[in-house]
CSV table of C-alpha atoms and ligand atoms in Angstrom, one decimal:
chain,number,residue,atom,x,y,z
A,1,MET,CA,-154.0,-97.0,186.9
A,2,LYS,CA,-156.8,-96.4,184.2
A,3,VAL,CA,-157.4,-92.5,183.1
A,4,ARG,CA,-159.7,-90.9,180.7
A,5,ALA,CA,-157.5,-89.6,177.6
A,6,ALA,CA,-157.6,-88.3,174.2
A,7,ALA,CA,-156.0,-90.2,171.2
A,8,VAL,CA,-155.6,-90.5,167.3
A,9,PHE,CA,-155.6,-94.0,165.7
A,10,GLY,CA,-154.6,-93.5,162.3
A,11,LEU,CA,-153.9,-90.4,159.8
A,12,ASN,CA,-156.8,-88.2,159.4
A,13,GLU,CA,-158.7,-90.2,161.9
A,14,PRO,CA,-160.8,-88.0,164.7
A,15,TRP,CA,-159.6,-87.5,168.2
A,16,LYS,CA,-161.1,-90.4,170.3
A,17,THR,CA,-161.7,-90.4,173.9
A,18,ILE,CA,-160.7,-93.8,175.7
A,19,ASP,CA,-159.5,-95.5,178.8
A,20,LEU,CA,-155.5,-95.3,178.9
A,21,GLU,CA,-153.3,-97.7,181.5
A,22,ILE,CA,-150.8,-95.7,183.0
A,23,ASP,CA,-147.7,-97.6,184.8
A,24,ASP,CA,-146.0,-96.0,187.8
A,25,PRO,CA,-143.3,-93.6,187.4
A,26,HIS,CA,-139.7,-95.2,186.9
A,27,PRO,CA,-136.6,-93.5,188.2
A,28,GLY,CA,-136.4,-89.9,187.1
A,29,GLU,CA,-140.0,-89.5,186.5
A,30,VAL,CA,-142.9,-87.8,187.6
A,31,LYS,CA,-146.6,-88.6,187.8
A,32,VAL,CA,-148.8,-85.2,187.2
A,33,LYS,CA,-152.6,-85.1,188.0
A,34,MET,CA,-153.2,-82.6,185.0
A,35,ALA,CA,-155.3,-79.0,185.2
A,36,PHE,CA,-155.1,-77.9,181.9
A,37,ALA,CA,-154.0,-78.8,178.5
A,38,GLY,CA,-153.8,-76.5,175.7
A,39,MET,CA,-155.0,-77.4,172.1
A,40,CYS,CA,-151.7,-76.1,170.2
A,41,HIS,CA,-152.1,-76.7,166.6
A,42,SER,CA,-149.5,-79.1,166.2
A,43,ASP,CA,-151.1,-82.1,167.6
A,44,GLU,CA,-153.1,-81.8,164.6
A,45,HIS,CA,-150.0,-82.0,162.4
A,46,ILE,CA,-149.6,-85.5,163.6
A,47,ARG,CA,-153.3,-86.4,162.7
A,48,THR,CA,-153.1,-84.9,159.3
A,49,GLY,CA,-149.7,-86.3,158.4
A,50,ASP,CA,-147.6,-82.9,158.5
A,51,ILE,CA,-144.9,-84.4,161.0
A,52,SER,CA,-146.0,-87.8,161.1
A,53,GLN,CA,-142.8,-89.9,160.1
A,54,PRO,CA,-142.2,-92.2,156.9
A,55,ALA,CA,-142.3,-95.6,157.3
A,56,GLU,CA,-138.3,-96.0,157.2
A,57,VAL,CA,-137.8,-93.2,159.9
A,58,LEU,CA,-139.8,-95.2,162.1
A,59,PRO,CA,-137.7,-97.6,163.3
A,60,PHE,CA,-135.4,-95.2,164.7
A,61,PHE,CA,-137.9,-94.4,166.7
A,62,GLY,CA,-138.6,-98.1,167.8
A,63,VAL,CA,-141.8,-97.9,166.7
A,64,ASP,CA,-143.5,-99.4,163.0
A,65,SER,CA,-146.4,-96.7,163.5
A,66,MET,CA,-146.8,-93.0,164.8
A,67,PHE,CA,-150.1,-94.7,166.3
A,68,PRO,CA,-151.9,-95.0,168.4
A,69,LEU,CA,-151.0,-91.5,170.0
A,70,ILE,CA,-151.9,-89.8,172.7
A,71,GLY,CA,-152.4,-86.1,171.9
A,72,GLY,CA,-151.4,-82.9,173.9
A,73,HIS,CA,-148.0,-81.1,174.8
A,74,GLU,CA,-149.5,-77.7,176.5
A,75,GLY,CA,-150.3,-78.3,179.9
A,76,SER,CA,-150.3,-77.9,183.7
A,77,GLY,CA,-151.0,-80.1,186.7
A,78,ILE,CA,-150.1,-81.1,190.4
A,79,VAL,CA,-147.4,-83.4,191.1
A,80,GLU,CA,-148.9,-86.7,192.4
A,81,GLU,CA,-146.0,-89.1,193.1
A,82,VAL,CA,-142.0,-89.3,192.1
A,83,GLY,CA,-140.4,-91.6,191.0
A,84,GLU,CA,-136.7,-93.3,192.4
A,85,GLY,CA,-134.0,-90.3,192.3
A,86,VAL,CA,-136.2,-87.7,191.3
A,87,THR,CA,-134.6,-84.6,193.7
A,88,GLY,CA,-136.4,-81.6,192.1
A,89,PHE,CA,-139.8,-82.1,192.4
A,90,ALA,CA,-142.2,-83.0,195.5
A,91,VAL,CA,-145.9,-84.3,196.0
A,92,GLY,CA,-148.1,-81.2,195.4
A,93,ASP,CA,-145.8,-79.0,193.2
A,94,LYS,CA,-147.3,-76.9,190.4
A,95,VAL,CA,-145.7,-77.6,187.3
A,96,ALA,CA,-145.6,-76.8,183.7
A,97,VAL,CA,-144.8,-79.4,181.1
A,98,SER,CA,-142.4,-78.7,178.4
A,99,PHE,CA,-142.2,-80.4,174.6
A,100,VAL,CA,-138.7,-79.7,174.6
A,101,PRO,CA,-137.0,-81.5,177.7
A,102,SER,CA,-134.0,-79.8,179.1
A,103,CYS,CA,-131.6,-82.5,181.0
A,104,GLY,CA,-129.0,-79.8,181.8
A,105,ARG,CA,-126.1,-81.8,180.8
A,106,CYS,CA,-126.0,-82.5,176.8
A,107,GLU,CA,-123.7,-79.9,174.9
A,108,PRO,CA,-126.9,-77.5,173.8
A,109,CYS,CA,-128.1,-77.8,177.5
A,110,ALA,CA,-124.5,-76.7,179.0
A,111,SER,CA,-124.5,-74.2,176.8
A,112,GLY,CA,-127.3,-72.3,177.9
A,113,ARG,CA,-129.6,-73.7,174.7
A,114,GLN,CA,-131.9,-75.8,176.3
A,115,TYR,CA,-134.2,-75.5,173.8
A,116,LEU,CA,-132.0,-77.5,171.5
A,117,CYS,CA,-131.3,-80.2,174.3
A,118,ASP,CA,-130.4,-83.6,172.8
A,119,MET,CA,-133.1,-85.6,174.6
A,120,SER,CA,-135.5,-83.8,171.8
A,121,ALA,CA,-134.4,-86.5,169.2
A,122,GLY,CA,-136.9,-89.3,170.8
A,123,THR,CA,-139.9,-87.1,171.6
A,124,LEU,CA,-142.3,-87.4,168.3
A,125,ALA,CA,-143.1,-91.4,169.1
A,126,GLY,CA,-141.7,-94.5,170.7
A,127,PRO,CA,-141.2,-95.4,174.2
A,128,SER,CA,-140.0,-93.4,177.1
A,129,PHE,CA,-136.8,-92.0,177.5
A,130,ASP,CA,-135.6,-95.6,179.2
A,131,GLY,CA,-136.7,-97.3,176.2
A,132,THR,CA,-139.7,-98.8,178.1
A,133,TRP,CA,-143.3,-98.0,177.9
A,134,ARG,CA,-145.7,-96.5,180.4
A,135,HIS,CA,-148.7,-96.1,178.6
A,136,HIS,CA,-151.0,-98.7,177.3
A,137,ILE,CA,-154.4,-98.8,175.3
A,138,ASP,CA,-156.1,-102.6,175.5
A,139,GLY,CA,-153.0,-104.0,176.3
A,140,LYS,CA,-150.6,-102.3,173.2
A,141,ASN,CA,-148.1,-99.6,173.7
A,142,ALA,CA,-149.1,-96.2,172.9
A,143,ASN,CA,-147.0,-93.2,171.9
A,144,ARG,CA,-147.3,-89.7,173.4
A,145,MET,CA,-147.0,-86.2,171.7
A,146,ALA,CA,-143.9,-85.1,172.7
A,147,GLN,CA,-143.2,-87.5,175.4
A,148,LEU,CA,-146.0,-86.0,177.2
A,149,GLY,CA,-149.3,-86.9,175.8
A,150,THR,CA,-151.2,-84.2,178.3
A,151,PHE,CA,-155.0,-84.9,176.9
A,152,SER,CA,-155.0,-87.2,179.5
A,153,GLU,CA,-156.2,-87.3,183.2
A,154,TYR,CA,-152.6,-87.9,184.5
A,155,ILE,CA,-149.5,-88.4,182.9
A,156,VAL,CA,-146.0,-90.0,183.9
A,157,VAL,CA,-143.1,-88.2,182.3
A,158,SER,CA,-139.5,-87.6,182.5
A,159,GLU,CA,-138.6,-85.2,185.0
A,160,HIS,CA,-136.5,-83.2,182.2
A,161,SER,CA,-139.9,-82.5,180.7
A,162,LEU,CA,-141.4,-80.8,183.6
A,163,VAL,CA,-140.8,-77.1,185.0
A,164,LYS,CA,-141.8,-76.1,188.3
A,165,ILE,CA,-143.7,-72.9,189.1
A,166,GLU,CA,-144.8,-71.1,192.0
A,167,PRO,CA,-147.8,-72.3,194.4
A,168,TRP,CA,-149.6,-69.2,193.9
A,169,GLN,CA,-149.2,-69.2,189.9
A,170,ASP,CA,-152.1,-69.8,187.7
A,171,LEU,CA,-151.9,-73.3,186.2
A,172,ARG,CA,-154.0,-72.4,183.2
A,173,ALA,CA,-152.1,-69.6,181.9
A,174,ALA,CA,-149.3,-71.7,182.5
A,175,ALA,CA,-150.8,-74.5,180.2
A,176,LEU,CA,-150.6,-72.0,177.4
A,177,ILE,CA,-147.4,-70.5,178.2
A,178,SER,CA,-146.0,-74.2,178.5
A,179,CYS,CA,-145.7,-73.9,174.3
A,180,GLY,CA,-147.8,-71.3,172.4
A,181,ILE,CA,-147.1,-68.1,174.3
A,182,SER,CA,-143.6,-68.8,174.8
A,183,THR,CA,-142.9,-70.0,171.1
A,184,GLY,CA,-144.6,-66.9,169.8
A,185,PHE,CA,-143.0,-64.6,172.4
A,186,GLY,CA,-139.6,-65.9,171.8
A,187,SER,CA,-139.6,-65.9,167.9
A,188,VAL,CA,-140.0,-62.1,168.4
A,189,VAL,CA,-137.7,-61.3,171.4
A,190,ASP,CA,-135.1,-63.6,171.2
A,191,ARG,CA,-135.1,-65.1,167.9
A,192,GLY,CA,-136.3,-61.7,166.2
A,193,GLU,CA,-134.5,-59.7,168.6
A,194,VAL,CA,-137.0,-57.2,168.4
A,195,LYS,CA,-135.3,-53.5,169.4
A,196,PRO,CA,-138.1,-50.6,170.7
A,197,GLY,CA,-139.3,-48.7,167.8
A,198,GLU,CA,-139.4,-51.4,165.1
A,199,VAL,CA,-142.2,-52.2,162.8
A,200,VAL,CA,-143.5,-55.9,163.5
A,201,ALA,CA,-145.8,-58.3,161.2
A,202,VAL,CA,-147.5,-61.4,162.6
A,203,ILE,CA,-148.5,-63.7,159.7
A,204,GLY,CA,-150.9,-66.1,161.6
A,205,CYS,CA,-152.6,-65.0,164.4
A,206,GLY,CA,-153.6,-67.8,166.5
A,207,GLY,CA,-152.3,-69.4,169.8
A,208,VAL,CA,-148.6,-68.9,169.0
A,209,GLY,CA,-149.0,-66.0,167.1
A,210,SER,CA,-150.7,-64.0,170.1
A,211,GLY,CA,-147.5,-64.9,171.8
A,212,ALA,CA,-145.6,-63.3,168.9
A,213,ILE,CA,-147.9,-60.0,169.1
A,214,GLN,CA,-147.5,-59.8,173.0
A,215,GLY,CA,-143.4,-60.1,172.7
A,216,ALA,CA,-143.6,-57.4,169.9
A,217,ARG,CA,-145.9,-54.8,172.1
A,218,ILE,CA,-143.5,-56.0,175.1
A,219,GLY,CA,-140.5,-55.7,173.4
A,220,GLY,CA,-141.3,-52.0,172.2
A,221,ALA,CA,-142.2,-52.3,168.7
A,222,ARG,CA,-143.8,-49.0,167.9
A,223,ALA,CA,-146.4,-50.7,165.2
A,224,VAL,CA,-147.7,-54.5,165.1
A,225,VAL,CA,-149.4,-55.6,161.8
A,226,ALA,CA,-151.3,-58.7,162.7
A,227,ILE,CA,-151.9,-60.7,159.5
A,228,ASP,CA,-154.7,-63.4,159.3
A,229,THR,CA,-156.7,-65.1,156.8
A,230,LYS,CA,-159.6,-65.2,159.4
A,231,GLN,CA,-161.3,-61.5,160.5
A,232,SER,CA,-162.1,-62.7,163.6
A,233,LYS,CA,-158.3,-63.4,164.5
A,234,VAL,CA,-157.5,-60.0,163.4
A,235,ASP,CA,-160.0,-58.5,165.6
A,236,ARG,CA,-158.7,-60.5,168.7
A,237,ALA,CA,-155.1,-59.6,167.8
A,238,MET,CA,-155.9,-56.3,167.8
A,239,LYS,CA,-157.3,-56.5,171.6
A,240,ILE,CA,-153.8,-57.8,172.7
A,241,GLY,CA,-151.3,-55.6,171.3
A,242,ALA,CA,-151.9,-55.3,167.4
A,243,THR,CA,-152.2,-51.8,166.1
A,244,HIS,CA,-153.0,-52.6,162.8
A,245,GLY,CA,-154.6,-55.8,161.1
A,246,ALA,CA,-155.0,-57.2,157.6
A,247,THR,CA,-156.8,-60.4,156.0
A,248,SER,CA,-153.7,-61.2,153.5
A,249,VAL,CA,-149.9,-60.3,153.1
A,250,LEU,CA,-151.2,-58.2,149.9
A,251,ASP,CA,-153.5,-56.4,151.7
A,252,ALA,CA,-150.8,-55.2,154.5
A,253,ALA,CA,-148.6,-54.0,151.3
A,254,PHE,CA,-151.0,-52.4,149.5
A,255,ASN,CA,-153.0,-50.6,152.4
A,256,ILE,CA,-150.8,-50.5,155.7
A,257,LEU,CA,-147.3,-50.4,154.9
A,258,PRO,CA,-146.9,-47.8,152.9
A,259,ASP,CA,-147.5,-45.1,154.8
A,260,LEU,CA,-147.0,-47.0,158.1
A,261,THR,CA,-143.2,-47.7,157.4
A,262,PHE,CA,-142.6,-44.6,155.0
A,263,GLY,CA,-142.4,-47.4,152.4
A,264,ARG,CA,-139.5,-49.0,154.1
A,265,GLN,CA,-141.4,-52.4,155.2
A,266,CYS,CA,-141.4,-54.4,158.1
A,267,ASP,CA,-138.0,-55.0,160.6
A,268,LEU,CA,-139.4,-58.0,161.8
A,269,VAL,CA,-142.1,-60.8,160.1
A,270,ILE,CA,-143.1,-63.8,161.9
A,271,LEU,CA,-144.3,-66.8,160.2
A,272,THR,CA,-147.2,-68.3,162.7
A,273,PRO,CA,-150.1,-69.5,160.4
A,274,GLY,CA,-151.3,-73.4,161.1
A,275,VAL,CA,-149.2,-74.7,158.4
A,276,LEU,CA,-145.9,-73.1,157.0
A,277,THR,CA,-145.8,-73.5,153.1
A,278,GLY,CA,-143.0,-72.4,150.6
A,279,ASP,CA,-144.6,-69.7,149.1
A,280,LEU,CA,-145.3,-68.0,152.3
A,281,ILE,CA,-141.7,-67.6,152.8
A,282,GLU,CA,-141.3,-64.8,149.7
A,283,GLN,CA,-144.5,-63.5,151.0
A,284,ALA,CA,-143.3,-62.2,154.1
A,285,ARG,CA,-139.6,-61.3,152.5
A,286,SER,CA,-141.5,-59.1,150.3
A,287,ILE,CA,-142.8,-57.0,153.4
A,288,THR,CA,-139.7,-56.9,155.5
A,289,ALA,CA,-137.1,-54.1,155.6
A,290,LYS,CA,-133.7,-53.6,154.5
A,291,GLY,CA,-131.7,-55.5,157.0
A,292,GLY,CA,-134.8,-57.1,158.2
A,293,ARG,CA,-135.4,-60.8,159.6
A,294,ILE,CA,-138.2,-63.2,158.9
A,295,VAL,CA,-138.7,-65.5,162.1
A,296,ALA,CA,-140.4,-69.1,160.4
A,297,THR,CA,-141.9,-70.5,163.7
A,298,ALA,CA,-144.4,-72.3,162.0
A,299,ILE,CA,-144.3,-76.1,161.3
A,300,ALA,CA,-144.4,-77.2,157.8
A,301,PRO,CA,-145.2,-80.5,156.4
A,302,TRP,CA,-141.7,-82.8,157.5
A,303,ASN,CA,-140.8,-83.4,153.6
A,304,GLN,CA,-141.3,-79.8,152.4
A,305,GLN,CA,-137.8,-78.7,150.7
A,306,GLN,CA,-139.0,-76.3,148.2
A,307,ILE,CA,-139.7,-72.6,149.1
A,308,ASP,CA,-140.6,-69.4,147.0
A,309,LEU,CA,-137.7,-66.9,147.9
A,310,ASN,CA,-136.3,-64.3,145.8
A,311,LEU,CA,-132.5,-64.8,146.1
A,312,PHE,CA,-131.2,-61.8,144.6
A,313,SER,CA,-133.1,-59.3,147.2
A,314,LEU,CA,-132.5,-61.4,150.0
A,315,ALA,CA,-128.8,-61.1,149.4
A,316,MET,CA,-129.2,-57.4,148.2
A,317,PHE,CA,-131.6,-56.2,151.2
A,318,ASN,CA,-129.3,-58.1,153.8
A,319,GLN,CA,-132.1,-60.3,155.1
A,320,ALA,CA,-131.8,-63.0,157.3
A,321,LEU,CA,-134.3,-65.8,157.7
A,322,LEU,CA,-134.1,-67.8,160.8
A,323,GLY,CA,-135.9,-70.7,162.1
A,324,THR,CA,-137.0,-71.6,165.7
A,325,VAL,CA,-137.9,-73.9,168.0
A,326,PHE,CA,-139.7,-73.0,171.1
A,327,GLY,CA,-138.7,-69.7,170.3
A,328,SER,CA,-135.2,-70.2,170.6
A,329,GLN,CA,-136.0,-69.9,174.9
A,330,ASN,CA,-135.1,-72.3,177.7
A,331,PRO,CA,-138.3,-73.7,179.3
A,332,ARG,CA,-136.8,-73.4,182.6
A,333,PHE,CA,-136.4,-69.8,182.2
A,334,GLN,CA,-139.0,-68.3,179.9
A,335,ILE,CA,-142.0,-70.4,181.5
A,336,PRO,CA,-141.5,-68.8,185.0
A,337,ASN,CA,-140.4,-65.5,183.6
A,338,LEU,CA,-143.8,-65.0,181.1
A,339,LEU,CA,-146.1,-65.7,184.2
A,340,ARG,CA,-144.7,-63.1,186.2
A,341,LEU,CA,-145.5,-60.8,183.1
A,342,TYR,CA,-149.1,-62.3,183.1
A,343,GLU,CA,-149.4,-61.9,187.1
A,344,LYS,CA,-147.9,-58.0,186.6
A,345,GLY,CA,-150.7,-58.0,183.7
A,346,LEU,CA,-148.6,-57.4,181.2
A,347,LEU,CA,-149.0,-60.6,179.5
A,348,ASP,CA,-152.7,-61.3,178.4
A,349,ILE,CA,-153.4,-64.9,178.6
A,350,ASP,CA,-157.1,-64.5,179.6
A,351,SER,CA,-158.1,-63.3,176.0
A,352,VAL,CA,-156.2,-65.9,174.0
A,353,VAL,CA,-158.4,-68.6,175.9
A,354,THR,CA,-161.2,-68.7,174.0
A,355,ASN,CA,-163.0,-72.1,175.3
A,356,GLU,CA,-162.7,-74.7,177.4
A,357,TYR,CA,-163.2,-78.0,176.7
A,358,SER,CA,-163.6,-81.7,179.0
A,359,ILE,CA,-161.3,-84.7,177.7
A,360,GLU,CA,-164.5,-86.2,175.9
A,361,GLU,CA,-164.8,-82.7,173.9
A,362,VAL,CA,-161.2,-82.7,172.3
A,363,GLN,CA,-162.3,-83.4,168.6
A,364,LYS,CA,-164.6,-80.3,169.0
A,365,GLY,CA,-162.0,-78.3,170.1
A,366,TYR,CA,-160.0,-79.0,167.3
A,367,ASP,CA,-162.9,-78.4,164.9
A,368,ASP,CA,-163.8,-75.1,166.5
A,369,LEU,CA,-159.9,-74.5,166.2
A,370,GLU,CA,-160.4,-75.1,162.2
A,371,SER,CA,-163.4,-72.8,161.7
A,372,GLY,CA,-161.8,-69.8,163.6
A,373,VAL,CA,-164.2,-70.1,166.7
A,374,ASN,CA,-161.0,-70.6,168.7
A,375,VAL,CA,-157.9,-68.6,169.1
A,376,ARG,CA,-156.6,-71.3,172.0
A,377,GLY,CA,-159.0,-73.5,173.3
A,378,VAL,CA,-157.8,-75.6,176.5
A,379,VAL,CA,-159.1,-79.1,178.2
A,380,ARG,CA,-160.1,-78.7,181.6
A,381,PHE,CA,-159.5,-81.5,184.2
A,382,ASP,CA,-161.9,-81.6,187.2
B,401,LIG,N1,-141.6,-73.8,166.0
B,401,LIG,C1,-141.8,-74.3,167.6
B,401,LIG,O1,-141.3,-74.7,168.3
B,401,LIG,C2,-143.4,-74.4,167.0
B,401,LIG,C3,-144.2,-74.7,168.8
B,401,LIG,C4,-145.5,-74.4,168.9
B,401,LIG,C5,-146.2,-74.5,167.7
B,401,LIG,N2,-145.8,-74.4,166.6
B,401,LIG,C6,-146.4,-74.3,165.4
B,401,LIG,O2,-146.6,-72.9,165.1
B,401,LIG,C7,-147.7,-73.0,164.2
B,401,LIG,C8,-148.8,-71.7,164.7
B,401,LIG,O3,-149.5,-72.8,165.7
B,401,LIG,P1,-151.0,-72.3,166.5
B,401,LIG,O4,-151.1,-73.2,167.4
B,401,LIG,O5,-151.0,-70.8,166.9
B,401,LIG,O6,-151.9,-72.5,165.3
B,401,LIG,P2,-153.4,-71.7,164.9
B,401,LIG,O7,-154.4,-72.8,164.0
B,401,LIG,O8,-153.8,-71.5,166.6
B,401,LIG,O9,-153.3,-70.8,164.3
B,401,LIG,C9,-152.8,-70.5,163.0
B,401,LIG,C10,-153.4,-68.9,162.5
B,401,LIG,O10,-152.9,-68.8,161.0
B,401,LIG,C11,-153.9,-68.4,160.2
B,401,LIG,N3,-153.6,-68.9,159.0
B,401,LIG,C12,-153.5,-69.6,158.5
B,401,LIG,N4,-153.1,-69.9,156.8
B,401,LIG,C13,-152.6,-68.3,156.6
B,401,LIG,C14,-152.2,-67.4,155.8
B,401,LIG,N5,-151.8,-68.2,154.7
B,401,LIG,N6,-151.8,-66.6,156.5
B,401,LIG,C15,-152.4,-65.7,157.7
B,401,LIG,N7,-153.1,-66.4,158.4
B,401,LIG,C16,-153.0,-67.9,158.0
B,401,LIG,C17,-155.1,-69.5,160.8
B,401,LIG,O11,-156.4,-68.5,160.6
B,401,LIG,C18,-155.0,-69.2,162.3
B,401,LIG,O12,-155.4,-68.1,162.9
B,401,LIG,C19,-148.0,-74.2,163.4
B,401,LIG,O13,-147.8,-74.9,162.8
B,401,LIG,C20,-147.7,-75.3,165.1
B,401,LIG,O14,-147.7,-76.5,164.7
B,401,LIG,C21,-144.2,-74.1,166.3
B,402,LIG,ZN1,-147.5,-76.4,170.7
B,403,LIG,ZN1,-130.1,-81.6,177.3
């Protein structure tokens, strides 16, 4: 079938809306009519080259280029067709996508760590998991972000990349929860193991940071310090649970933390800026308490190996620097779980969605992210 989709054709080229040819689902695959797709910063990382893989790595993905690539890895929709052997989904089911697949059988999945599912290895580019291609632009095979490519009216994906949600659950909230909100929330609650009464700082208050701020609020933090270089993001963070705001780590360090923490600093610091740079690690550590944790959630350029870090202080203050993918949570648990919090009014998703766009307007949505207009933009499909 022919659908409209947004793709990027080369490094630093703009998002273009194009006609995409999608094949029928193969065994184990599902066709979904998309309702919403969230515009996460990670898709921009492909366009700008942060996570575009070098030429020598591409053969492992079975391709010689990351491009063309259909963007989008946050989203939700309705099952339109199921391939042979699919038993977990039926036509008409509401689903959220998951950028980490969960096969349920590999060692990480079997040990309760779906966020580390071995199937993730092939998700950045290349053919579908069975080694064949389902997506074509002008007769040429097209890569898909996270084997999803949700900036498309329909998607054909592995059943392992979908999470079924309840018929009454909100599809727009599900789209945001499918990556950004879950990742931020889990960074605080699951990876950061926030405890009631702690002080949490979140550096970078976009879509993922909005999940982190709310994870801290719901997890019982006594104070949540929102730090973002854009004042508009700080203001919005204060509406969803931040108790204090600053436009730089230094600003927080001098003007907020001395009184707030009696000089002890933050128990937990979450790094969710658009791009993680090496200098931010020491900045985060410098506002972390003795015995505190730093969680690096944001994505750095793929070849970033150098960081600033005071190793003496890290050891002597008994601090922990932790990485996380998907907030170290299981998509099949976390997505329905956070949707229930949303339904109860405990998790605010509606304030995080700042604008809706058509599939023709993906580049405008990312321009609005860059300029600070958006916390999270979503593509709404008709
Ligand atoms: N670990 C994971 O599994 C995972 C999952 C999803 C997204 N991510 C990554 O998380 C990061 C955040 O994603 P997002 O969609 O929320 O991005 P975003 O662009 O919506 O938000 C980033 C925010 O950081 C702010 N910022 C930029 N530099 C800053 C700095 N030096 N100090 C303070 N604030 C700064 C920006 O103003 C913006 O508000 C990205 O790197 C994204 O790729 C990681
Ligand atoms: Zn994402
Ligand atoms: Zn698995």
